[in-house]
Amino acid sequence: MISLPHQGHINPFICLALKLASKGITVTFVHLESVHHKLLSKLGPQADPFSQARQSGLDILYTTISDGLPLEFDRDLHFEEHWGVIMHDFPALVDEFVGEMMRSEPDFDYFLMTDTFYPWPPAVARKYNLVNVSFWTQTALTFALPYHWHLLEQNGHFPCKGVDEMEEAIDYIPGVEPINAKDLMSYLKESGLVSIVTEAMSAALDAVKSADLILHNTMLELEPETLSALNQHQPNYAVGPLNFSKSLHSYTVSNSLRSEADCTDWLHSKPPNSVLYISFGSFVHTTKKVIEELAHGLLLSGVDFVWVIRPGMLSSDDTDVLPEGFGYMIEGKGLIVPWCNQMSVLSNPAVGGFLSHCGWNSTLESMWCGVPMICYPIAYDQTANRKLVIEKWKFGVNLCDGESLDRVEIAEKIKGFMNGAYSESLRQEASKLKVAMEKALEIDGSSDRTFHQFMEDLKAKMDAKSTKF
């Protein structure tokens, strides 16, 4: 198993590894050396995320592979260069790694499971006669749109030619309700294949069409039409949300790349549903202007809040993230932390809302905890996720479009969201989603049945290639 080296991909991959191992499969989980180095910095000798799971009896091997760059290379600062190496140099290293592993343990029968974002799995799988399993860690919607990239091109929606097109409805993607061009993922709104991410995603979504099996970290109840349409092309399996699978609760893993602040005592001092939690996730960047307007909007709203301001979240080199004196002004009302255990915060009774970038893991966690969302997408899949949260699942509201934030509007939006009758209706919808998620993960629930079907189909594919487990 090889995940993309970002927290939002690593977490569901770790959960999937545990689930596979709990079914009796020997899993070799491969972290990039740069990711392992971050774990070492945080955890020291305990950087193996599966050590406790192995003690519980699961057969999970943990190893690392170089991405072709030195450890000291700043992959966040030089994002485009890193992606270029992932695209063009990393595949040869994976090929060599897989070959050496299979030669060293020739008695094992293997299959390859990789992140859909990688374009190289078909070539490696063909070379070593492996069943090729692709794992999409996001929504089925954000898979279906680039899966039908050719339709976007044919209809003039890729590349986007101007702002006017942003309001055009895209109503021709099989299984997808009409969606405005402005709600497409950021890499589909680039002007052609000019960015390395757009180039990589184009190659990856072309490559996935030769995958034997495709897993999705969503559930049938959330996106039935989209998943049904995708199954007309290839076997697609909605087995999520993996993070909350009941069979995994007894296993403890270390999957955060950052040290976590404990917010429990502070939250326990607040009334139920009174605190707004704010986080823009582990990866995306924003501007100092956005942070300033949000900070003043929070002050004007008078709402209690926990705000994650992670190191390096600004898109500039400015180290003074918050307005001068902000810490003094929020004393008793707000808590600023560099990172925290998000599930612990969202599940606290004091938390009544989540101002989020709409990353998929964050959205799932908000659903699971029954917490409504204020949506402020920044990049990648987040605008499409916002559409689902607000229009389809109806447990969130929009903060604004783009980066033109105004502190007064922010304050009014937050006050209405946290205190009005409308917020109670959002909480009710979020609670319904939580129940649906729980049912999907129960024995004989939709995700449980789908996972069993995946296991049967995987075995059949391996038997057809003269392999078995």
Short mmCIF file of C-alpha atoms in Angstrom, two decimals:
data_model
loop_
_atom_site.label_atom_id
_atom_site.label_comp_id
_atom_site.label_asym_id
_atom_site.label_seq_id
_atom_site.Cartn_x
_atom_site.Cartn_y
_atom_site.Cartn_z
CA MET A 1 0.00 0.00 0.00
CA ILE A 2 1.36 3.41 -0.98
CA SER A 3 -0.47 6.62 -0.04
CA LEU A 4 0.03 10.16 -1.24
CA PRO A 5 2.30 11.86 1.36
CA HIS A 6 -0.34 14.20 2.78
CA GLN A 7 -2.31 13.85 6.02
CA GLY A 8 -5.70 13.80 4.28
CA HIS A 9 -4.63 10.75 2.28
CA ILE A 10 -2.50 9.02 4.92
CA ASN A 11 -5.30 8.78 7.50
CA PRO A 12 -7.78 6.79 5.37
CA PHE A 13 -4.95 4.63 4.01
CA ILE A 14 -3.94 3.68 7.55
CA CYS A 15 -7.56 2.81 8.36
CA LEU A 16 -7.81 0.72 5.20
CA ALA A 17 -4.58 -1.10 6.08
CA LEU A 18 -6.01 -1.99 9.48
CA LYS A 19 -9.27 -3.18 7.95
CA LEU A 20 -7.49 -5.38 5.41
CA ALA A 21 -5.22 -6.84 8.08
CA SER A 22 -8.24 -7.54 10.30
CA LYS A 23 -9.53 -9.75 7.46
CA GLY A 24 -6.35 -11.84 7.51
CA ILE A 25 -4.36 -10.12 4.76
CA THR A 26 -0.66 -9.43 5.30
CA VAL A 27 -0.23 -5.74 4.53
CA THR A 28 3.02 -4.00 3.62
CA PHE A 29 2.40 -0.31 4.31
CA VAL A 30 4.92 1.95 2.57
CA HIS A 31 5.47 5.49 3.86
CA LEU A 32 7.66 7.96 2.03
CA GLU A 33 10.88 8.56 3.95
CA SER A 34 9.98 12.24 4.30
CA VAL A 35 6.72 11.31 6.06
CA HIS A 36 8.50 8.83 8.31
CA HIS A 37 11.04 11.53 9.19
CA LYS A 38 8.19 13.77 10.41
CA LEU A 39 6.86 10.91 12.52
CA LEU A 40 10.35 10.38 13.95
CA SER A 41 10.55 14.06 14.90
CA LYS A 42 7.22 13.80 16.72
CA LEU A 43 7.29 10.28 18.17
CA GLY A 44 10.94 9.23 18.25
CA PRO A 45 11.46 5.45 18.25
CA GLN A 46 7.67 4.92 18.23
CA ALA A 47 7.36 6.30 14.68
CA ASP A 48 6.03 3.00 13.33
CA PRO A 49 2.28 3.77 13.23
CA PHE A 50 1.33 0.07 13.37
CA SER A 51 3.45 -1.15 16.29
CA GLN A 52 0.50 -1.42 18.67
CA ALA A 53 -1.71 -2.97 15.99
CA ARG A 54 0.90 -5.70 15.50
CA GLN A 55 0.91 -6.37 19.23
CA SER A 56 -2.84 -6.90 18.89
CA GLY A 57 -2.21 -9.61 16.31
CA LEU A 58 -2.48 -7.80 12.98
CA ASP A 59 0.06 -8.70 10.30
CA ILE A 60 1.11 -5.26 9.04
CA LEU A 61 4.65 -4.72 7.82
CA TYR A 62 5.87 -1.13 7.85
CA THR A 63 8.63 0.19 5.61
CA THR A 64 9.72 3.34 3.79
CA ILE A 65 10.73 4.44 0.33
CA SER A 66 12.50 7.56 -0.96
CA ASP A 67 10.59 9.94 -3.20
CA GLY A 68 13.86 10.84 -4.92
CA LEU A 69 14.54 14.02 -2.94
CA PRO A 70 16.78 14.56 0.12
CA LEU A 71 15.04 14.68 3.50
CA GLU A 72 16.03 18.31 4.07
CA PHE A 73 14.22 19.41 0.89
CA ASP A 74 11.20 21.56 1.85
CA ARG A 75 8.34 19.82 0.06
CA ASP A 76 5.72 22.32 1.21
CA LEU A 77 7.71 25.36 0.12
CA HIS A 78 8.63 23.80 -3.24
CA PHE A 79 5.32 22.06 -3.89
CA GLU A 80 5.45 22.15 -7.70
CA GLU A 81 8.99 20.78 -7.83
CA HIS A 82 8.05 18.00 -5.42
CA TRP A 83 5.08 17.01 -7.55
CA GLY A 84 7.29 16.99 -10.61
CA VAL A 85 9.58 14.46 -8.93
CA ILE A 86 6.57 12.40 -7.79
CA MET A 87 5.35 12.35 -11.39
CA HIS A 88 8.58 11.64 -13.23
CA ASP A 89 11.21 10.14 -10.87
CA PHE A 90 9.27 8.35 -8.14
CA PRO A 91 7.77 5.63 -10.42
CA ALA A 92 11.19 4.08 -11.10
CA LEU A 93 11.89 3.90 -7.37
CA VAL A 94 8.55 2.18 -6.75
CA ASP A 95 9.21 -0.26 -9.58
CA GLU A 96 12.57 -1.18 -8.04
CA PHE A 97 11.05 -1.46 -4.56
CA VAL A 98 8.22 -3.77 -5.68
CA GLY A 99 10.62 -5.97 -7.64
CA GLU A 100 13.02 -6.34 -4.71
CA MET A 101 10.21 -7.12 -2.28
CA MET A 102 8.72 -9.82 -4.50
CA ARG A 103 12.13 -11.39 -5.13
CA SER A 104 12.96 -11.42 -1.42
CA GLU A 105 9.65 -13.10 -0.48
CA PRO A 106 8.74 -15.19 -3.54
CA ASP A 107 6.31 -17.41 -1.62
CA PHE A 108 3.88 -14.56 -0.97
CA ASP A 109 1.05 -13.72 -3.37
CA TYR A 110 0.76 -9.99 -3.95
CA PHE A 111 -1.63 -7.30 -5.08
CA LEU A 112 -0.89 -3.57 -5.46
CA MET A 113 -2.98 -0.93 -3.66
CA THR A 114 -2.13 2.70 -4.32
CA ASP A 115 -3.53 6.20 -4.12
CA THR A 116 -5.56 7.11 -7.21
CA PHE A 117 -3.58 10.35 -7.40
CA TYR A 118 -0.55 8.40 -8.65
CA PRO A 119 -0.37 7.83 -12.44
CA TRP A 120 2.17 4.97 -12.40
CA PRO A 121 0.32 1.95 -10.85
CA PRO A 122 -0.87 0.37 -14.15
CA ALA A 123 2.70 0.06 -15.45
CA VAL A 124 4.00 -1.49 -12.22
CA ALA A 125 1.01 -3.85 -11.95
CA ARG A 126 1.43 -5.03 -15.55
CA LYS A 127 5.17 -5.59 -15.15
CA TYR A 128 4.74 -7.80 -12.07
CA ASN A 129 1.37 -9.34 -13.02
CA LEU A 130 -0.39 -7.81 -10.00
CA VAL A 131 -4.04 -7.01 -9.40
CA ASN A 132 -4.20 -3.20 -9.44
CA VAL A 133 -6.41 -1.74 -6.69
CA SER A 134 -6.88 2.04 -6.65
CA PHE A 135 -8.06 3.90 -3.55
CA TRP A 136 -9.80 7.26 -3.95
CA THR A 137 -9.77 8.99 -0.56
CA GLN A 138 -12.27 11.73 -1.47
CA THR A 139 -15.93 11.93 -2.59
CA ALA A 140 -17.37 10.02 -5.53
CA LEU A 141 -18.34 13.41 -7.01
CA THR A 142 -14.72 14.59 -7.11
CA PHE A 143 -13.78 11.29 -8.75
CA ALA A 144 -16.55 11.35 -11.36
CA LEU A 145 -15.78 14.86 -12.61
CA PRO A 146 -12.14 14.29 -13.66
CA TYR A 147 -12.97 10.67 -14.62
CA HIS A 148 -15.02 12.28 -17.40
CA TRP A 149 -12.35 14.86 -18.25
CA HIS A 150 -13.00 14.26 -21.95
CA LEU A 151 -16.61 15.44 -21.55
CA LEU A 152 -15.45 18.65 -19.87
CA GLU A 153 -13.10 19.26 -22.80
CA GLN A 154 -15.76 18.45 -25.41
CA ASN A 155 -18.22 20.87 -23.79
CA GLY A 156 -15.70 23.70 -23.40
CA HIS A 157 -15.42 23.51 -19.61
CA PHE A 158 -11.76 22.54 -19.62
CA PRO A 159 -9.73 24.59 -19.80
CA CYS A 160 -11.86 27.39 -18.34
CA LYS A 161 -11.52 30.49 -20.47
CA GLY A 162 -12.87 33.19 -18.21
CA VAL A 163 -14.91 34.27 -15.23
CA ASP A 164 -18.20 34.16 -17.16
CA GLU A 165 -17.93 30.41 -17.54
CA MET A 166 -17.83 29.97 -13.78
CA GLU A 167 -21.64 30.27 -13.58
CA GLU A 168 -22.31 27.82 -16.41
CA ALA A 169 -24.09 24.63 -15.38
CA ILE A 170 -22.37 21.33 -16.12
CA ASP A 171 -25.24 18.86 -16.54
CA TYR A 172 -23.77 16.10 -18.68
CA ILE A 173 -21.57 14.08 -16.28
CA PRO A 174 -23.22 10.66 -15.73
CA GLY A 175 -24.62 10.30 -12.22
CA VAL A 176 -23.77 13.88 -11.23
CA GLU A 177 -26.41 16.51 -10.52
CA PRO A 178 -25.88 19.83 -12.38
CA ILE A 179 -22.89 21.67 -10.96
CA ASN A 180 -21.57 25.16 -11.75
CA ALA A 181 -18.10 25.45 -13.21
CA LYS A 182 -17.15 27.58 -10.18
CA ASP A 183 -17.69 24.51 -7.99
CA LEU A 184 -15.20 22.36 -9.88
CA MET A 185 -11.98 21.31 -8.18
CA SER A 186 -9.23 23.89 -8.51
CA TYR A 187 -7.11 21.72 -10.82
CA LEU A 188 -10.02 21.59 -13.29
CA LYS A 189 -10.19 25.38 -13.32
CA GLU A 190 -6.60 25.83 -14.47
CA SER A 191 -6.05 27.22 -17.95
CA GLY A 192 -5.07 23.94 -19.53
CA LEU A 193 -2.34 21.58 -18.36
CA VAL A 194 -0.16 24.41 -17.09
CA SER A 195 0.20 23.36 -13.45
CA ILE A 196 1.95 20.19 -12.36
CA VAL A 197 -1.09 19.24 -10.24
CA THR A 198 -3.42 19.50 -13.23
CA GLU A 199 -0.98 17.50 -15.34
CA ALA A 200 -0.68 14.87 -12.61
CA MET A 201 -4.43 14.58 -12.09
CA SER A 202 -5.06 14.25 -15.81
CA ALA A 203 -2.52 11.43 -16.01
CA ALA A 204 -3.81 9.77 -12.83
CA LEU A 205 -7.48 9.78 -13.85
CA ASP A 206 -6.51 8.38 -17.22
CA ALA A 207 -4.44 5.66 -15.53
CA VAL A 208 -7.22 4.65 -13.11
CA LYS A 209 -9.34 3.51 -16.04
CA SER A 210 -7.14 0.42 -16.23
CA ALA A 211 -7.43 -0.37 -12.49
CA ASP A 212 -8.96 -3.73 -11.64
CA LEU A 213 -10.86 -2.46 -8.60
CA ILE A 214 -11.52 1.05 -7.22
CA LEU A 215 -12.26 1.78 -3.56
CA HIS A 216 -13.92 4.99 -2.33
CA ASN A 217 -13.89 6.48 1.16
CA THR A 218 -17.57 7.39 0.95
CA MET A 219 -20.79 5.47 1.45
CA LEU A 220 -23.66 4.53 -0.81
CA GLU A 221 -26.22 6.58 1.13
CA LEU A 222 -24.28 9.81 0.50
CA GLU A 223 -23.74 9.50 -3.28
CA PRO A 224 -25.92 6.69 -4.71
CA GLU A 225 -26.44 8.06 -8.22
CA THR A 226 -22.78 8.90 -8.77
CA LEU A 227 -21.54 5.53 -7.56
CA SER A 228 -24.13 3.69 -9.65
CA ALA A 229 -23.02 5.54 -12.78
CA LEU A 230 -19.34 4.84 -12.08
CA ASN A 231 -20.09 1.13 -11.75
CA GLN A 232 -21.19 1.10 -15.37
CA HIS A 233 -17.52 1.55 -16.29
CA GLN A 234 -15.49 -0.32 -13.65
CA PRO A 235 -15.99 -2.04 -10.29
CA ASN A 236 -16.27 0.77 -7.72
CA TYR A 237 -16.73 0.08 -4.01
CA ALA A 238 -17.98 2.62 -1.45
CA VAL A 239 -16.44 1.22 1.75
CA GLY A 240 -16.27 4.34 3.90
CA PRO A 241 -16.08 6.22 6.02
CA LEU A 242 -13.12 4.03 6.95
CA ASN A 243 -12.04 6.28 9.81
CA PHE A 244 -15.00 5.09 11.88
CA SER A 245 -15.17 1.37 11.07
CA LYS A 246 -16.22 -0.42 14.25
CA SER A 247 -13.78 -3.26 13.66
CA LEU A 248 -10.86 -0.82 14.00
CA HIS A 249 -11.73 0.74 17.37
CA SER A 250 -9.56 -1.70 19.31
CA TYR A 251 -6.41 -0.73 17.39
CA THR A 252 -4.35 2.33 18.29
CA VAL A 253 -2.23 3.96 15.59
CA SER A 254 -0.14 7.11 15.41
CA ASN A 255 -1.25 8.91 12.26
CA SER A 256 -0.82 12.61 12.98
CA LEU A 257 2.31 14.28 11.66
CA ARG A 258 2.09 17.07 14.27
CA SER A 259 2.05 17.35 18.04
CA GLU A 260 -1.47 17.94 19.36
CA ALA A 261 -2.64 20.46 21.94
CA ASP A 262 -5.23 19.29 24.48
CA CYS A 263 -8.32 21.52 24.41
CA THR A 264 -10.43 19.38 26.75
CA ASP A 265 -10.29 21.45 29.95
CA TRP A 266 -11.00 24.70 28.11
CA LEU A 267 -13.96 23.17 26.26
CA HIS A 268 -15.40 21.67 29.43
CA SER A 269 -15.66 25.20 30.85
CA LYS A 270 -18.07 26.22 28.07
CA PRO A 271 -21.84 25.60 27.68
CA PRO A 272 -23.13 23.00 25.17
CA ASN A 273 -23.13 24.04 21.49
CA SER A 274 -21.54 27.41 22.31
CA VAL A 275 -18.06 27.02 20.76
CA LEU A 276 -17.12 27.45 17.10
CA TYR A 277 -14.20 25.26 16.01
CA ILE A 278 -12.08 26.67 13.16
CA SER A 279 -9.51 24.76 11.13
CA PHE A 280 -8.31 24.84 7.54
CA GLY A 281 -6.75 21.40 7.68
CA SER A 282 -3.22 20.11 7.40
CA PHE A 283 -2.20 21.25 3.94
CA VAL A 284 -3.82 24.28 2.29
CA HIS A 285 -2.47 27.80 2.63
CA THR A 286 -4.27 31.11 2.95
CA THR A 287 -3.38 34.81 3.15
CA LYS A 288 -2.74 37.12 6.07
CA LYS A 289 -5.68 39.27 4.91
CA VAL A 290 -8.05 36.30 5.25
CA ILE A 291 -6.75 35.56 8.74
CA GLU A 292 -7.10 39.21 9.80
CA GLU A 293 -10.70 39.48 8.59
CA LEU A 294 -11.62 36.20 10.25
CA ALA A 295 -9.96 37.29 13.49
CA HIS A 296 -11.86 40.58 13.62
CA GLY A 297 -15.07 38.84 12.54
CA LEU A 298 -14.74 36.44 15.45
CA LEU A 299 -14.21 39.32 17.86
CA LEU A 300 -17.29 41.13 16.54
CA SER A 301 -19.42 37.99 16.75
CA GLY A 302 -18.76 37.51 20.46
CA VAL A 303 -18.76 33.73 19.98
CA ASP A 304 -16.40 31.46 21.91
CA PHE A 305 -14.00 29.61 19.61
CA VAL A 306 -11.08 27.20 19.21
CA TRP A 307 -8.92 28.14 16.23
CA VAL A 308 -6.16 26.00 14.74
CA ILE A 309 -3.38 28.25 13.42
CA ARG A 310 -0.85 25.73 12.17
CA PRO A 311 2.75 26.76 11.44
CA GLY A 312 3.29 27.57 7.78
CA MET A 313 -0.38 28.04 6.90
CA LEU A 314 0.22 31.47 5.31
CA SER A 315 1.03 31.59 1.60
CA SER A 316 3.69 34.23 2.42
CA ASP A 317 6.77 34.21 4.65
CA ASP A 318 5.08 36.49 7.22
CA THR A 319 5.44 34.98 10.69
CA ASP A 320 3.01 37.40 12.40
CA VAL A 321 -0.17 35.55 11.51
CA LEU A 322 -2.72 37.16 13.83
CA PRO A 323 -3.46 40.87 14.40
CA GLU A 324 -1.37 42.59 17.05
CA GLY A 325 -2.81 42.10 20.52
CA PHE A 326 -5.32 39.48 19.38
CA GLY A 327 -4.33 37.02 22.10
CA TYR A 328 -5.09 39.61 24.77
CA MET A 329 -8.42 40.57 23.16
CA ILE A 330 -9.75 37.00 23.12
CA GLU A 331 -8.80 36.10 26.67
CA GLY A 332 -11.50 33.81 28.06
CA LYS A 333 -13.35 33.77 24.72
CA GLY A 334 -10.96 32.08 22.33
CA LEU A 335 -8.27 29.41 22.30
CA ILE A 336 -5.53 29.42 19.64
CA VAL A 337 -3.68 26.12 19.11
CA PRO A 338 -1.08 25.04 16.50
CA TRP A 339 -2.75 21.64 16.07
CA CYS A 340 -5.16 19.40 17.94
CA ASN A 341 -6.99 16.09 17.84
CA GLN A 342 -9.89 17.22 15.68
CA MET A 343 -12.19 14.32 16.55
CA SER A 344 -11.70 15.01 20.24
CA VAL A 345 -12.71 18.65 19.73
CA LEU A 346 -15.67 17.99 17.41
CA SER A 347 -17.09 15.32 19.71
CA ASN A 348 -17.01 17.64 22.73
CA PRO A 349 -20.55 18.77 23.70
CA ALA A 350 -19.38 22.39 23.88
CA VAL A 351 -18.73 22.53 20.12
CA GLY A 352 -21.73 23.70 18.12
CA GLY A 353 -20.19 24.47 14.75
CA PHE A 354 -17.18 23.95 12.52
CA LEU A 355 -15.78 26.68 10.25
CA SER A 356 -13.92 24.49 7.79
CA HIS A 357 -12.06 24.46 4.49
CA CYS A 358 -14.26 21.45 3.57
CA GLY A 359 -11.49 18.90 3.20
CA TRP A 360 -13.10 15.47 2.93
CA ASN A 361 -11.71 14.02 6.17
CA SER A 362 -12.85 17.12 8.07
CA THR A 363 -16.29 16.93 6.46
CA LEU A 364 -16.67 13.26 7.41
CA GLU A 365 -15.57 13.98 10.98
CA SER A 366 -18.05 16.84 11.25
CA MET A 367 -20.83 14.54 10.01
CA TRP A 368 -19.82 11.76 12.38
CA CYS A 369 -19.96 14.12 15.35
CA GLY A 370 -23.24 15.71 14.22
CA VAL A 371 -21.66 19.17 13.99
CA PRO A 372 -22.92 21.60 11.28
CA MET A 373 -20.41 23.47 9.12
CA ILE A 374 -19.63 26.97 7.92
CA CYS A 375 -17.93 26.34 4.59
CA TYR A 376 -14.88 28.26 3.42
CA PRO A 377 -13.21 26.16 0.70
CA ILE A 378 -9.74 27.21 -0.40
CA ALA A 379 -8.46 24.79 -3.07
CA TYR A 380 -8.49 21.31 -4.61
CA ASP A 381 -11.68 19.30 -3.94
CA GLN A 382 -13.06 21.71 -1.35
CA THR A 383 -15.44 23.77 -3.52
CA ALA A 384 -17.11 20.59 -4.77
CA ASN A 385 -17.37 19.31 -1.20
CA ARG A 386 -19.02 22.58 -0.16
CA LYS A 387 -21.72 22.06 -2.79
CA LEU A 388 -22.49 18.64 -1.34
CA VAL A 389 -22.51 19.89 2.26
CA ILE A 390 -24.84 22.82 1.55
CA GLU A 391 -27.08 21.68 -1.32
CA LYS A 392 -27.23 17.88 -1.09
CA TRP A 393 -26.69 17.02 2.57
CA LYS A 394 -27.95 20.36 3.94
CA PHE A 395 -25.93 20.54 7.14
CA GLY A 396 -23.84 23.60 6.32
CA VAL A 397 -23.85 27.23 5.17
CA ASN A 398 -21.48 29.19 2.96
CA LEU A 399 -19.16 31.81 4.43
CA CYS A 400 -18.31 33.53 1.17
CA ASP A 401 -16.97 32.96 -2.34
CA GLY A 402 -13.29 33.55 -3.02
CA GLU A 403 -11.06 35.47 -0.64
CA SER A 404 -13.07 38.71 -0.45
CA LEU A 405 -13.88 38.34 3.24
CA ASP A 406 -15.46 41.16 5.22
CA ARG A 407 -15.25 41.11 9.01
CA VAL A 408 -18.76 42.50 9.55
CA GLU A 409 -20.33 39.93 7.23
CA ILE A 410 -18.30 37.19 8.90
CA ALA A 411 -19.55 38.27 12.34
CA GLU A 412 -23.18 38.28 11.19
CA LYS A 413 -22.83 34.88 9.53
CA ILE A 414 -21.24 33.35 12.64
CA LYS A 415 -23.83 34.84 15.03
CA GLY A 416 -26.73 33.61 12.91
CA PHE A 417 -25.14 30.20 12.52
CA MET A 418 -24.39 29.67 16.21
CA ASN A 419 -27.43 31.27 17.82
CA GLY A 420 -30.40 31.19 15.44
CA ALA A 421 -33.18 28.64 14.97
CA TYR A 422 -31.55 27.85 11.64
CA SER A 423 -28.56 26.37 13.44
CA GLU A 424 -30.85 23.86 15.16
CA SER A 425 -32.18 22.67 11.80
CA LEU A 426 -28.60 22.24 10.57
CA ARG A 427 -27.77 20.23 13.69
CA GLN A 428 -30.76 17.99 13.03
CA GLU A 429 -29.57 17.31 9.48
CA ALA A 430 -26.05 16.61 10.75
CA SER A 431 -27.48 14.18 13.31
CA LYS A 432 -29.38 12.33 10.56
CA LEU A 433 -26.15 11.95 8.61
CA LYS A 434 -24.40 10.60 11.70
CA VAL A 435 -27.09 7.92 12.07
CA ALA A 436 -26.81 7.02 8.37
CA MET A 437 -23.03 6.66 8.70
CA GLU A 438 -23.36 4.43 11.75
CA LYS A 439 -25.85 2.17 9.95
CA ALA A 440 -23.63 1.90 6.86
CA LEU A 441 -20.75 0.66 9.00
CA GLU A 442 -22.76 -1.86 11.02
CA ILE A 443 -22.63 -5.56 10.21
CA ASP A 444 -24.59 -5.97 6.96
CA GLY A 445 -24.72 -2.20 6.49
CA SER A 446 -24.04 -0.88 2.99
CA SER A 447 -20.30 -0.23 3.50
CA ASP A 448 -19.84 -3.53 5.34
CA ARG A 449 -21.54 -5.48 2.53
CA THR A 450 -19.57 -3.60 -0.09
CA PHE A 451 -16.27 -4.35 1.62
CA HIS A 452 -17.10 -8.07 1.73
CA GLN A 453 -17.96 -7.93 -1.98
CA PHE A 454 -14.64 -6.21 -2.65
CA MET A 455 -12.79 -8.98 -0.82
CA GLU A 456 -14.56 -11.65 -2.87
CA ASP A 457 -13.87 -9.83 -6.14
CA LEU A 458 -10.24 -9.26 -5.19
CA LYS A 459 -9.78 -12.96 -4.52
CA ALA A 460 -11.37 -13.80 -7.88
CA LYS A 461 -9.07 -11.34 -9.67
CA MET A 462 -6.02 -12.81 -7.93
CA ASP A 463 -7.11 -16.36 -8.75
CA ALA A 464 -7.44 -15.33 -12.39
CA LYS A 465 -3.82 -14.16 -12.28
CA SER A 466 -2.77 -17.43 -10.63
CA THR A 467 -2.37 -15.70 -7.28
CA LYS A 468 -4.32 -16.14 -4.05
CA PHE A 469 -4.35 -15.24 -0.39
#
